[in-house]
Amino acid sequence: MIKIGKLIEAKSKAGYKEEDGTIRLIVIDFWDNHESFNLIRLGNGKYISSGNAEQIESYLNAHYNSWSYYDGDIFVHMVAEQTAKEIMSKYVEGILNNDDRQSYETLARKIINRFTKIGIVKPENAKTQFMKVTEELGELAEGINKDKPEQVKDSLGDVLVTLILLAEDLNLNLLDCLNSAWGEIKDRKGKVKDGSFVKEADLDDR
């Protein structure tokens, strides 16, 4: 059975598109849903494949002559897993960066299609996806508090991706939710106090 976060030493089959020789791979549970995993090549940051544990194992058996787990110390595995998560995060970010001139609807659909394909998007995953939203909000808060513009930019993108997926899990469209919110606030009256907008109906309470 596939072991998450453990380095795999694999030798590619002759004629396969990767060069012959030993390659280091790692399987990560990027979305922490214990159902869909990602196979990453550490040497060049290449995203290899996704699927459940059986599908990942089948992929390895099909494309490599041999593969086995690296029996190094736990620190090596921790560093490798963190590196793999950073690689996967950049891969997700690339979904947006490669299409940054397309409409929101087009980007959202590509994101939804991509993560539906690997088993992330489904109604029963809503609670797990919500936790992913809060995790990304924590990264955003850290970037703002520590004045890290690049982290803020990356985190905002990650928050949007997780919200798009959460809305899909809940059978909602994020743009419809935004339009609904705009309909509620566009004619709202009130005042700005301490940097926040206070509704007219709540002014007497402050």
JSON list of C-alpha atoms in Angstrom, two decimals:
[
{"chain": "A", "resi": 1, "resn": "MET", "atom": "CA", "xyz": [0.00, 0.00, 0.00]},
{"chain": "A", "resi": 2, "resn": "ILE", "atom": "CA", "xyz": [1.18, 3.53, -0.79]},
{"chain": "A", "resi": 3, "resn": "LYS", "atom": "CA", "xyz": [2.77, 5.38, 2.13]},
{"chain": "A", "resi": 4, "resn": "ILE", "atom": "CA", "xyz": [2.05, 9.11, 2.20]},
{"chain": "A", "resi": 5, "resn": "GLY", "atom": "CA", "xyz": [5.03, 11.43, 2.68]},
{"chain": "A", "resi": 6, "resn": "LYS", "atom": "CA", "xyz": [7.67, 8.73, 2.12]},
{"chain": "A", "resi": 7, "resn": "LEU", "atom": "CA", "xyz": [10.35, 9.08, -0.54]},
{"chain": "A", "resi": 8, "resn": "ILE", "atom": "CA", "xyz": [10.15, 6.59, -3.39]},
{"chain": "A", "resi": 9, "resn": "GLU", "atom": "CA", "xyz": [13.22, 5.57, -5.38]},
{"chain": "A", "resi": 10, "resn": "ALA", "atom": "CA", "xyz": [12.09, 4.43, -8.82]},
{"chain": "A", "resi": 11, "resn": "LYS", "atom": "CA", "xyz": [13.83, 3.29, -11.99]},
{"chain": "A", "resi": 12, "resn": "SER", "atom": "CA", "xyz": [12.01, 4.26, -15.20]},
{"chain": "A", "resi": 13, "resn": "LYS", "atom": "CA", "xyz": [11.26, 1.70, -17.87]},
{"chain": "A", "resi": 14, "resn": "ALA", "atom": "CA", "xyz": [13.34, 1.74, -21.06]},
{"chain": "A", "resi": 15, "resn": "GLY", "atom": "CA", "xyz": [11.69, 3.87, -23.70]},
{"chain": "A", "resi": 16, "resn": "TYR", "atom": "CA", "xyz": [9.61, 5.80, -21.19]},
{"chain": "A", "resi": 17, "resn": "LYS", "atom": "CA", "xyz": [9.68, 9.56, -21.66]},
{"chain": "A", "resi": 18, "resn": "GLU", "atom": "CA", "xyz": [11.77, 10.19, -18.56]},
{"chain": "A", "resi": 19, "resn": "GLU", "atom": "CA", "xyz": [15.48, 9.45, -18.69]},
{"chain": "A", "resi": 20, "resn": "ASP", "atom": "CA", "xyz": [16.67, 6.05, -17.58]},
{"chain": "A", "resi": 21, "resn": "GLY", "atom": "CA", "xyz": [17.94, 6.03, -14.04]},
{"chain": "A", "resi": 22, "resn": "THR", "atom": "CA", "xyz": [16.85, 6.33, -10.44]},
{"chain": "A", "resi": 23, "resn": "ILE", "atom": "CA", "xyz": [14.26, 9.02, -9.78]},
{"chain": "A", "resi": 24, "resn": "ARG", "atom": "CA", "xyz": [12.99, 10.27, -6.43]},
{"chain": "A", "resi": 25, "resn": "LEU", "atom": "CA", "xyz": [9.23, 10.64, -6.12]},
{"chain": "A", "resi": 26, "resn": "ILE", "atom": "CA", "xyz": [6.86, 11.30, -3.25]},
{"chain": "A", "resi": 27, "resn": "VAL", "atom": "CA", "xyz": [3.14, 10.84, -2.69]},
{"chain": "A", "resi": 28, "resn": "ILE", "atom": "CA", "xyz": [1.36, 13.64, -0.84]},
{"chain": "A", "resi": 29, "resn": "ASP", "atom": "CA", "xyz": [-2.16, 14.13, 0.47]},
{"chain": "A", "resi": 30, "resn": "PHE", "atom": "CA", "xyz": [-2.21, 17.80, -0.54]},
{"chain": "A", "resi": 31, "resn": "TRP", "atom": "CA", "xyz": [-5.89, 18.37, 0.28]},
{"chain": "A", "resi": 32, "resn": "ASP", "atom": "CA", "xyz": [-5.83, 16.23, 3.45]},
{"chain": "A", "resi": 33, "resn": "ASN", "atom": "CA", "xyz": [-8.93, 14.32, 2.37]},
{"chain": "A", "resi": 34, "resn": "HIS", "atom": "CA", "xyz": [-7.28, 10.87, 2.58]},
{"chain": "A", "resi": 35, "resn": "GLU", "atom": "CA", "xyz": [-8.88, 9.94, -0.74]},
{"chain": "A", "resi": 36, "resn": "SER", "atom": "CA", "xyz": [-7.01, 11.65, -3.58]},
{"chain": "A", "resi": 37, "resn": "PHE", "atom": "CA", "xyz": [-3.21, 11.78, -3.64]},
{"chain": "A", "resi": 38, "resn": "ASN", "atom": "CA", "xyz": [-0.61, 13.46, -5.83]},
{"chain": "A", "resi": 39, "resn": "LEU", "atom": "CA", "xyz": [2.60, 11.89, -7.12]},
{"chain": "A", "resi": 40, "resn": "ILE", "atom": "CA", "xyz": [5.40, 14.47, -7.39]},
{"chain": "A", "resi": 41, "resn": "ARG", "atom": "CA", "xyz": [8.91, 14.19, -8.80]},
{"chain": "A", "resi": 42, "resn": "LEU", "atom": "CA", "xyz": [11.25, 16.03, -6.44]},
{"chain": "A", "resi": 43, "resn": "GLY", "atom": "CA", "xyz": [14.18, 16.45, -8.83]},
{"chain": "A", "resi": 44, "resn": "ASN", "atom": "CA", "xyz": [12.48, 18.89, -11.19]},
{"chain": "A", "resi": 45, "resn": "GLY", "atom": "CA", "xyz": [9.21, 19.64, -9.42]},
{"chain": "A", "resi": 46, "resn": "LYS", "atom": "CA", "xyz": [7.18, 17.77, -12.02]},
{"chain": "A", "resi": 47, "resn": "TYR", "atom": "CA", "xyz": [3.60, 16.84, -11.21]},
{"chain": "A", "resi": 48, "resn": "ILE", "atom": "CA", "xyz": [3.30, 13.19, -12.27]},
{"chain": "A", "resi": 49, "resn": "SER", "atom": "CA", "xyz": [-0.14, 11.83, -11.49]},
{"chain": "A", "resi": 50, "resn": "SER", "atom": "CA", "xyz": [-3.16, 11.90, -9.16]},
{"chain": "A", "resi": 51, "resn": "GLY", "atom": "CA", "xyz": [-5.59, 9.32, -7.84]},
{"chain": "A", "resi": 52, "resn": "ASN", "atom": "CA", "xyz": [-6.37, 7.12, -4.88]},
{"chain": "A", "resi": 53, "resn": "ALA", "atom": "CA", "xyz": [-3.71, 4.89, -3.32]},
{"chain": "A", "resi": 54, "resn": "GLU", "atom": "CA", "xyz": [-4.45, 1.96, -5.62]},
{"chain": "A", "resi": 55, "resn": "GLN", "atom": "CA", "xyz": [-4.30, 4.17, -8.73]},
{"chain": "A", "resi": 56, "resn": "ILE", "atom": "CA", "xyz": [-0.97, 5.69, -7.69]},
{"chain": "A", "resi": 57, "resn": "GLU", "atom": "CA", "xyz": [0.47, 2.22, -7.06]},
{"chain": "A", "resi": 58, "resn": "SER", "atom": "CA", "xyz": [-0.86, 1.01, -10.42]},
{"chain": "A", "resi": 59, "resn": "TYR", "atom": "CA", "xyz": [0.76, 4.01, -12.15]},
{"chain": "A", "resi": 60, "resn": "LEU", "atom": "CA", "xyz": [4.12, 3.24, -10.56]},
{"chain": "A", "resi": 61, "resn": "ASN", "atom": "CA", "xyz": [3.93, -0.41, -11.57]},
{"chain": "A", "resi": 62, "resn": "ALA", "atom": "CA", "xyz": [3.02, 0.53, -15.14]},
{"chain": "A", "resi": 63, "resn": "HIS", "atom": "CA", "xyz": [5.70, 3.16, -15.75]},
{"chain": "A", "resi": 64, "resn": "TYR", "atom": "CA", "xyz": [8.69, 2.03, -13.68]},
{"chain": "A", "resi": 65, "resn": "ASN", "atom": "CA", "xyz": [10.73, -1.17, -13.75]},
{"chain": "A", "resi": 66, "resn": "SER", "atom": "CA", "xyz": [11.09, -1.04, -10.00]},
{"chain": "A", "resi": 67, "resn": "TRP", "atom": "CA", "xyz": [10.27, 1.21, -7.08]},
{"chain": "A", "resi": 68, "resn": "SER", "atom": "CA", "xyz": [10.82, 1.05, -3.35]},
{"chain": "A", "resi": 69, "resn": "TYR", "atom": "CA", "xyz": [10.66, 3.31, -0.32]},
{"chain": "A", "resi": 70, "resn": "TYR", "atom": "CA", "xyz": [13.77, 5.16, 0.79]},
{"chain": "A", "resi": 71, "resn": "ASP", "atom": "CA", "xyz": [14.68, 4.01, 4.29]},
{"chain": "A", "resi": 72, "resn": "GLY", "atom": "CA", "xyz": [16.23, 7.29, 5.43]},
{"chain": "A", "resi": 73, "resn": "ASP", "atom": "CA", "xyz": [15.60, 9.09, 8.69]},
{"chain": "A", "resi": 74, "resn": "ILE", "atom": "CA", "xyz": [12.35, 10.91, 9.46]},
{"chain": "A", "resi": 75, "resn": "PHE", "atom": "CA", "xyz": [13.92, 14.36, 8.93]},
{"chain": "A", "resi": 76, "resn": "VAL", "atom": "CA", "xyz": [14.64, 13.52, 5.28]},
{"chain": "A", "resi": 77, "resn": "HIS", "atom": "CA", "xyz": [11.02, 12.52, 4.76]},
{"chain": "A", "resi": 78, "resn": "MET", "atom": "CA", "xyz": [9.73, 15.68, 6.48]},
{"chain": "A", "resi": 79, "resn": "VAL", "atom": "CA", "xyz": [11.87, 17.92, 4.26]},
{"chain": "A", "resi": 80, "resn": "ALA", "atom": "CA", "xyz": [10.84, 15.97, 1.16]},
{"chain": "A", "resi": 81, "resn": "GLU", "atom": "CA", "xyz": [7.14, 16.18, 2.01]},
{"chain": "A", "resi": 82, "resn": "GLN", "atom": "CA", "xyz": [7.35, 19.92, 2.66]},
{"chain": "A", "resi": 83, "resn": "THR", "atom": "CA", "xyz": [9.15, 20.40, -0.66]},
{"chain": "A", "resi": 84, "resn": "ALA", "atom": "CA", "xyz": [6.46, 18.38, -2.43]},
{"chain": "A", "resi": 85, "resn": "LYS", "atom": "CA", "xyz": [3.68, 20.48, -0.86]},
{"chain": "A", "resi": 86, "resn": "GLU", "atom": "CA", "xyz": [5.42, 23.67, -2.01]},
{"chain": "A", "resi": 87, "resn": "ILE", "atom": "CA", "xyz": [5.70, 22.24, -5.53]},
{"chain": "A", "resi": 88, "resn": "MET", "atom": "CA", "xyz": [2.00, 21.30, -5.55]},
{"chain": "A", "resi": 89, "resn": "SER", "atom": "CA", "xyz": [1.04, 24.75, -4.26]},
{"chain": "A", "resi": 90, "resn": "LYS", "atom": "CA", "xyz": [2.90, 26.36, -7.15]},
{"chain": "A", "resi": 91, "resn": "TYR", "atom": "CA", "xyz": [1.16, 23.98, -9.54]},
{"chain": "A", "resi": 92, "resn": "VAL", "atom": "CA", "xyz": [-2.23, 25.16, -8.26]},
{"chain": "A", "resi": 93, "resn": "GLU", "atom": "CA", "xyz": [-1.09, 28.79, -8.48]},
{"chain": "A", "resi": 94, "resn": "GLY", "atom": "CA", "xyz": [-0.08, 28.16, -12.09]},
{"chain": "A", "resi": 95, "resn": "ILE", "atom": "CA", "xyz": [-3.68, 27.35, -13.00]},
{"chain": "A", "resi": 96, "resn": "LEU", "atom": "CA", "xyz": [-4.44, 31.02, -12.42]},
{"chain": "A", "resi": 97, "resn": "ASN", "atom": "CA", "xyz": [-1.17, 32.54, -13.62]},
{"chain": "A", "resi": 98, "resn": "ASN", "atom": "CA", "xyz": [-1.28, 30.80, -16.99]},
{"chain": "A", "resi": 99, "resn": "ASP", "atom": "CA", "xyz": [-4.78, 32.04, -17.70]},
{"chain": "A", "resi": 100, "resn": "ASP", "atom": "CA", "xyz": [-4.77, 35.49, -16.08]},
{"chain": "A", "resi": 101, "resn": "ARG", "atom": "CA", "xyz": [-6.32, 37.20, -19.13]},
{"chain": "A", "resi": 102, "resn": "GLN", "atom": "CA", "xyz": [-9.35, 34.94, -19.28]},
{"chain": "A", "resi": 103, "resn": "SER", "atom": "CA", "xyz": [-12.71, 35.60, -17.68]},
{"chain": "A", "resi": 104, "resn": "TYR", "atom": "CA", "xyz": [-13.56, 34.57, -14.15]},
{"chain": "A", "resi": 105, "resn": "GLU", "atom": "CA", "xyz": [-16.11, 32.07, -15.46]},
{"chain": "A", "resi": 106, "resn": "THR", "atom": "CA", "xyz": [-13.51, 30.37, -17.68]},
{"chain": "A", "resi": 107, "resn": "LEU", "atom": "CA", "xyz": [-10.93, 30.18, -14.90]},
{"chain": "A", "resi": 108, "resn": "ALA", "atom": "CA", "xyz": [-13.45, 28.93, -12.36]},
{"chain": "A", "resi": 109, "resn": "ARG", "atom": "CA", "xyz": [-14.63, 26.19, -14.69]},
{"chain": "A", "resi": 110, "resn": "LYS", "atom": "CA", "xyz": [-11.03, 25.07, -15.38]},
{"chain": "A", "resi": 111, "resn": "ILE", "atom": "CA", "xyz": [-10.34, 24.93, -11.65]},
{"chain": "A", "resi": 112, "resn": "ILE", "atom": "CA", "xyz": [-13.54, 22.99, -10.95]},
{"chain": "A", "resi": 113, "resn": "ASN", "atom": "CA", "xyz": [-12.93, 20.56, -13.81]},
{"chain": "A", "resi": 114, "resn": "ARG", "atom": "CA", "xyz": [-9.34, 19.99, -12.75]},
{"chain": "A", "resi": 115, "resn": "PHE", "atom": "CA", "xyz": [-10.17, 19.16, -9.13]},
{"chain": "A", "resi": 116, "resn": "THR", "atom": "CA", "xyz": [-13.30, 17.20, -10.00]},
{"chain": "A", "resi": 117, "resn": "LYS", "atom": "CA", "xyz": [-11.11, 14.96, -12.13]},
{"chain": "A", "resi": 118, "resn": "ILE", "atom": "CA", "xyz": [-8.89, 14.07, -9.17]},
{"chain": "A", "resi": 119, "resn": "GLY", "atom": "CA", "xyz": [-11.79, 13.50, -6.79]},
{"chain": "A", "resi": 120, "resn": "ILE", "atom": "CA", "xyz": [-11.69, 16.71, -4.72]},
{"chain": "A", "resi": 121, "resn": "VAL", "atom": "CA", "xyz": [-15.04, 18.23, -5.72]},
{"chain": "A", "resi": 122, "resn": "LYS", "atom": "CA", "xyz": [-18.03, 16.39, -4.24]},
{"chain": "A", "resi": 123, "resn": "PRO", "atom": "CA", "xyz": [-20.80, 17.33, -1.77]},
{"chain": "A", "resi": 124, "resn": "GLU", "atom": "CA", "xyz": [-19.50, 15.16, 1.06]},
{"chain": "A", "resi": 125, "resn": "ASN", "atom": "CA", "xyz": [-16.15, 16.99, 0.90]},
{"chain": "A", "resi": 126, "resn": "ALA", "atom": "CA", "xyz": [-17.62, 20.40, 1.84]},
{"chain": "A", "resi": 127, "resn": "LYS", "atom": "CA", "xyz": [-16.48, 20.35, 5.49]},
{"chain": "A", "resi": 128, "resn": "THR", "atom": "CA", "xyz": [-12.95, 19.33, 4.53]},
{"chain": "A", "resi": 129, "resn": "GLN", "atom": "CA", "xyz": [-12.88, 22.01, 1.84]},
{"chain": "A", "resi": 130, "resn": "PHE", "atom": "CA", "xyz": [-14.07, 24.61, 4.36]},
{"chain": "A", "resi": 131, "resn": "MET", "atom": "CA", "xyz": [-11.11, 23.73, 6.58]},
{"chain": "A", "resi": 132, "resn": "LYS", "atom": "CA", "xyz": [-8.86, 24.30, 3.56]},
{"chain": "A", "resi": 133, "resn": "VAL", "atom": "CA", "xyz": [-10.40, 27.78, 3.19]},
{"chain": "A", "resi": 134, "resn": "THR", "atom": "CA", "xyz": [-9.60, 28.60, 6.83]},
{"chain": "A", "resi": 135, "resn": "GLU", "atom": "CA", "xyz": [-6.07, 27.27, 6.39]},
{"chain": "A", "resi": 136, "resn": "GLU", "atom": "CA", "xyz": [-5.47, 29.57, 3.42]},
{"chain": "A", "resi": 137, "resn": "LEU", "atom": "CA", "xyz": [-7.01, 32.50, 5.34]},
{"chain": "A", "resi": 138, "resn": "GLY", "atom": "CA", "xyz": [-4.41, 31.87, 8.04]},
{"chain": "A", "resi": 139, "resn": "GLU", "atom": "CA", "xyz": [-1.65, 32.11, 5.43]},
{"chain": "A", "resi": 140, "resn": "LEU", "atom": "CA", "xyz": [-3.19, 35.36, 4.18]},
{"chain": "A", "resi": 141, "resn": "ALA", "atom": "CA", "xyz": [-3.36, 36.80, 7.70]},
{"chain": "A", "resi": 142, "resn": "GLU", "atom": "CA", "xyz": [0.30, 35.94, 8.26]},
{"chain": "A", "resi": 143, "resn": "GLY", "atom": "CA", "xyz": [1.28, 37.65, 5.00]},
{"chain": "A", "resi": 144, "resn": "ILE", "atom": "CA", "xyz": [-0.61, 40.82, 5.94]},
{"chain": "A", "resi": 145, "resn": "ASN", "atom": "CA", "xyz": [0.64, 40.92, 9.54]},
{"chain": "A", "resi": 146, "resn": "LYS", "atom": "CA", "xyz": [4.26, 40.35, 8.51]},
{"chain": "A", "resi": 147, "resn": "ASP", "atom": "CA", "xyz": [4.06, 42.67, 5.49]},
{"chain": "A", "resi": 148, "resn": "LYS", "atom": "CA", "xyz": [4.91, 40.01, 2.90]},
{"chain": "A", "resi": 149, "resn": "PRO", "atom": "CA", "xyz": [3.38, 41.19, -0.41]},
{"chain": "A", "resi": 150, "resn": "GLU", "atom": "CA", "xyz": [4.19, 38.01, -2.35]},
{"chain": "A", "resi": 151, "resn": "GLN", "atom": "CA", "xyz": [2.65, 35.81, 0.32]},
{"chain": "A", "resi": 152, "resn": "VAL", "atom": "CA", "xyz": [-0.43, 38.04, 0.37]},
{"chain": "A", "resi": 153, "resn": "LYS", "atom": "CA", "xyz": [-0.78, 37.73, -3.41]},
{"chain": "A", "resi": 154, "resn": "ASP", "atom": "CA", "xyz": [-0.30, 33.95, -3.39]},
{"chain": "A", "resi": 155, "resn": "SER", "atom": "CA", "xyz": [-2.64, 33.48, -0.44]},
{"chain": "A", "resi": 156, "resn": "LEU", "atom": "CA", "xyz": [-5.41, 35.56, -1.98]},
{"chain": "A", "resi": 157, "resn": "GLY", "atom": "CA", "xyz": [-5.25, 33.36, -5.07]},
{"chain": "A", "resi": 158, "resn": "ASP", "atom": "CA", "xyz": [-5.31, 30.21, -2.93]},
{"chain": "A", "resi": 159, "resn": "VAL", "atom": "CA", "xyz": [-8.30, 31.54, -0.95]},
{"chain": "A", "resi": 160, "resn": "LEU", "atom": "CA", "xyz": [-10.20, 32.16, -4.19]},
{"chain": "A", "resi": 161, "resn": "VAL", "atom": "CA", "xyz": [-9.43, 28.66, -5.46]},
{"chain": "A", "resi": 162, "resn": "THR", "atom": "CA", "xyz": [-10.64, 27.06, -2.22]},
{"chain": "A", "resi": 163, "resn": "LEU", "atom": "CA", "xyz": [-13.81, 29.21, -2.20]},
{"chain": "A", "resi": 164, "resn": "ILE", "atom": "CA", "xyz": [-14.61, 28.27, -5.80]},
{"chain": "A", "resi": 165, "resn": "LEU", "atom": "CA", "xyz": [-14.27, 24.58, -4.91]},
{"chain": "A", "resi": 166, "resn": "LEU", "atom": "CA", "xyz": [-16.28, 24.97, -1.70]},
{"chain": "A", "resi": 167, "resn": "ALA", "atom": "CA", "xyz": [-19.10, 26.69, -3.58]},
{"chain": "A", "resi": 168, "resn": "GLU", "atom": "CA", "xyz": [-19.14, 23.82, -6.08]},
{"chain": "A", "resi": 169, "resn": "ASP", "atom": "CA", "xyz": [-19.29, 21.28, -3.23]},
{"chain": "A", "resi": 170, "resn": "LEU", "atom": "CA", "xyz": [-22.35, 23.16, -1.92]},
{"chain": "A", "resi": 171, "resn": "ASN", "atom": "CA", "xyz": [-23.98, 23.33, -5.37]},
{"chain": "A", "resi": 172, "resn": "LEU", "atom": "CA", "xyz": [-23.49, 27.10, -5.50]},
{"chain": "A", "resi": 173, "resn": "ASN", "atom": "CA", "xyz": [-21.82, 29.45, -7.96]},
{"chain": "A", "resi": 174, "resn": "LEU", "atom": "CA", "xyz": [-19.38, 31.85, -6.29]},
{"chain": "A", "resi": 175, "resn": "LEU", "atom": "CA", "xyz": [-20.17, 34.63, -8.76]},
{"chain": "A", "resi": 176, "resn": "ASP", "atom": "CA", "xyz": [-23.89, 34.25, -8.02]},
{"chain": "A", "resi": 177, "resn": "CYS", "atom": "CA", "xyz": [-23.08, 34.59, -4.31]},
{"chain": "A", "resi": 178, "resn": "LEU", "atom": "CA", "xyz": [-21.08, 37.75, -5.04]},
{"chain": "A", "resi": 179, "resn": "ASN", "atom": "CA", "xyz": [-23.90, 39.23, -7.11]},
{"chain": "A", "resi": 180, "resn": "SER", "atom": "CA", "xyz": [-26.36, 38.43, -4.33]},
{"chain": "A", "resi": 181, "resn": "ALA", "atom": "CA", "xyz": [-24.15, 40.16, -1.77]},
{"chain": "A", "resi": 182, "resn": "TRP", "atom": "CA", "xyz": [-23.80, 43.20, -4.06]},
{"chain": "A", "resi": 183, "resn": "GLY", "atom": "CA", "xyz": [-27.58, 43.37, -4.38]},
{"chain": "A", "resi": 184, "resn": "GLU", "atom": "CA", "xyz": [-27.79, 43.55, -0.59]},
{"chain": "A", "resi": 185, "resn": "ILE", "atom": "CA", "xyz": [-25.15, 46.25, -0.06]},
{"chain": "A", "resi": 186, "resn": "LYS", "atom": "CA", "xyz": [-25.29, 48.50, -3.14]},
{"chain": "A", "resi": 187, "resn": "ASP", "atom": "CA", "xyz": [-27.95, 50.83, -1.69]},
{"chain": "A", "resi": 188, "resn": "ARG", "atom": "CA", "xyz": [-27.07, 50.36, 1.95]},
{"chain": "A", "resi": 189, "resn": "LYS", "atom": "CA", "xyz": [-26.65, 53.56, 3.95]},
{"chain": "A", "resi": 190, "resn": "GLY", "atom": "CA", "xyz": [-24.34, 54.13, 6.86]},
{"chain": "A", "resi": 191, "resn": "LYS", "atom": "CA", "xyz": [-21.02, 55.61, 7.94]},
{"chain": "A", "resi": 192, "resn": "VAL", "atom": "CA", "xyz": [-17.39, 54.56, 8.15]},
{"chain": "A", "resi": 193, "resn": "LYS", "atom": "CA", "xyz": [-16.14, 54.23, 11.72]},
{"chain": "A", "resi": 194, "resn": "ASP", "atom": "CA", "xyz": [-12.63, 53.12, 12.63]},
{"chain": "A", "resi": 195, "resn": "GLY", "atom": "CA", "xyz": [-12.07, 51.92, 9.08]},
{"chain": "A", "resi": 196, "resn": "SER", "atom": "CA", "xyz": [-15.22, 49.77, 8.94]},
{"chain": "A", "resi": 197, "resn": "PHE", "atom": "CA", "xyz": [-18.59, 50.46, 7.32]},
{"chain": "A", "resi": 198, "resn": "VAL", "atom": "CA", "xyz": [-21.44, 50.53, 9.85]},
{"chain": "A", "resi": 199, "resn": "LYS", "atom": "CA", "xyz": [-25.00, 50.13, 8.59]},
{"chain": "A", "resi": 200, "resn": "GLU", "atom": "CA", "xyz": [-27.38, 52.97, 9.36]},
{"chain": "A", "resi": 201, "resn": "ALA", "atom": "CA", "xyz": [-29.58, 50.63, 11.41]},
{"chain": "A", "resi": 202, "resn": "ASP", "atom": "CA", "xyz": [-26.61, 49.77, 13.64]},
{"chain": "A", "resi": 203, "resn": "LEU", "atom": "CA", "xyz": [-25.31, 53.31, 14.20]},
{"chain": "A", "resi": 204, "resn": "ASP", "atom": "CA", "xyz": [-27.37, 53.83, 17.35]},
{"chain": "A", "resi": 205, "resn": "ASP", "atom": "CA", "xyz": [-25.77, 50.78, 18.92]},
{"chain": "A", "resi": 206, "resn": "ARG", "atom": "CA", "xyz": [-22.25, 52.23, 18.63]}
]
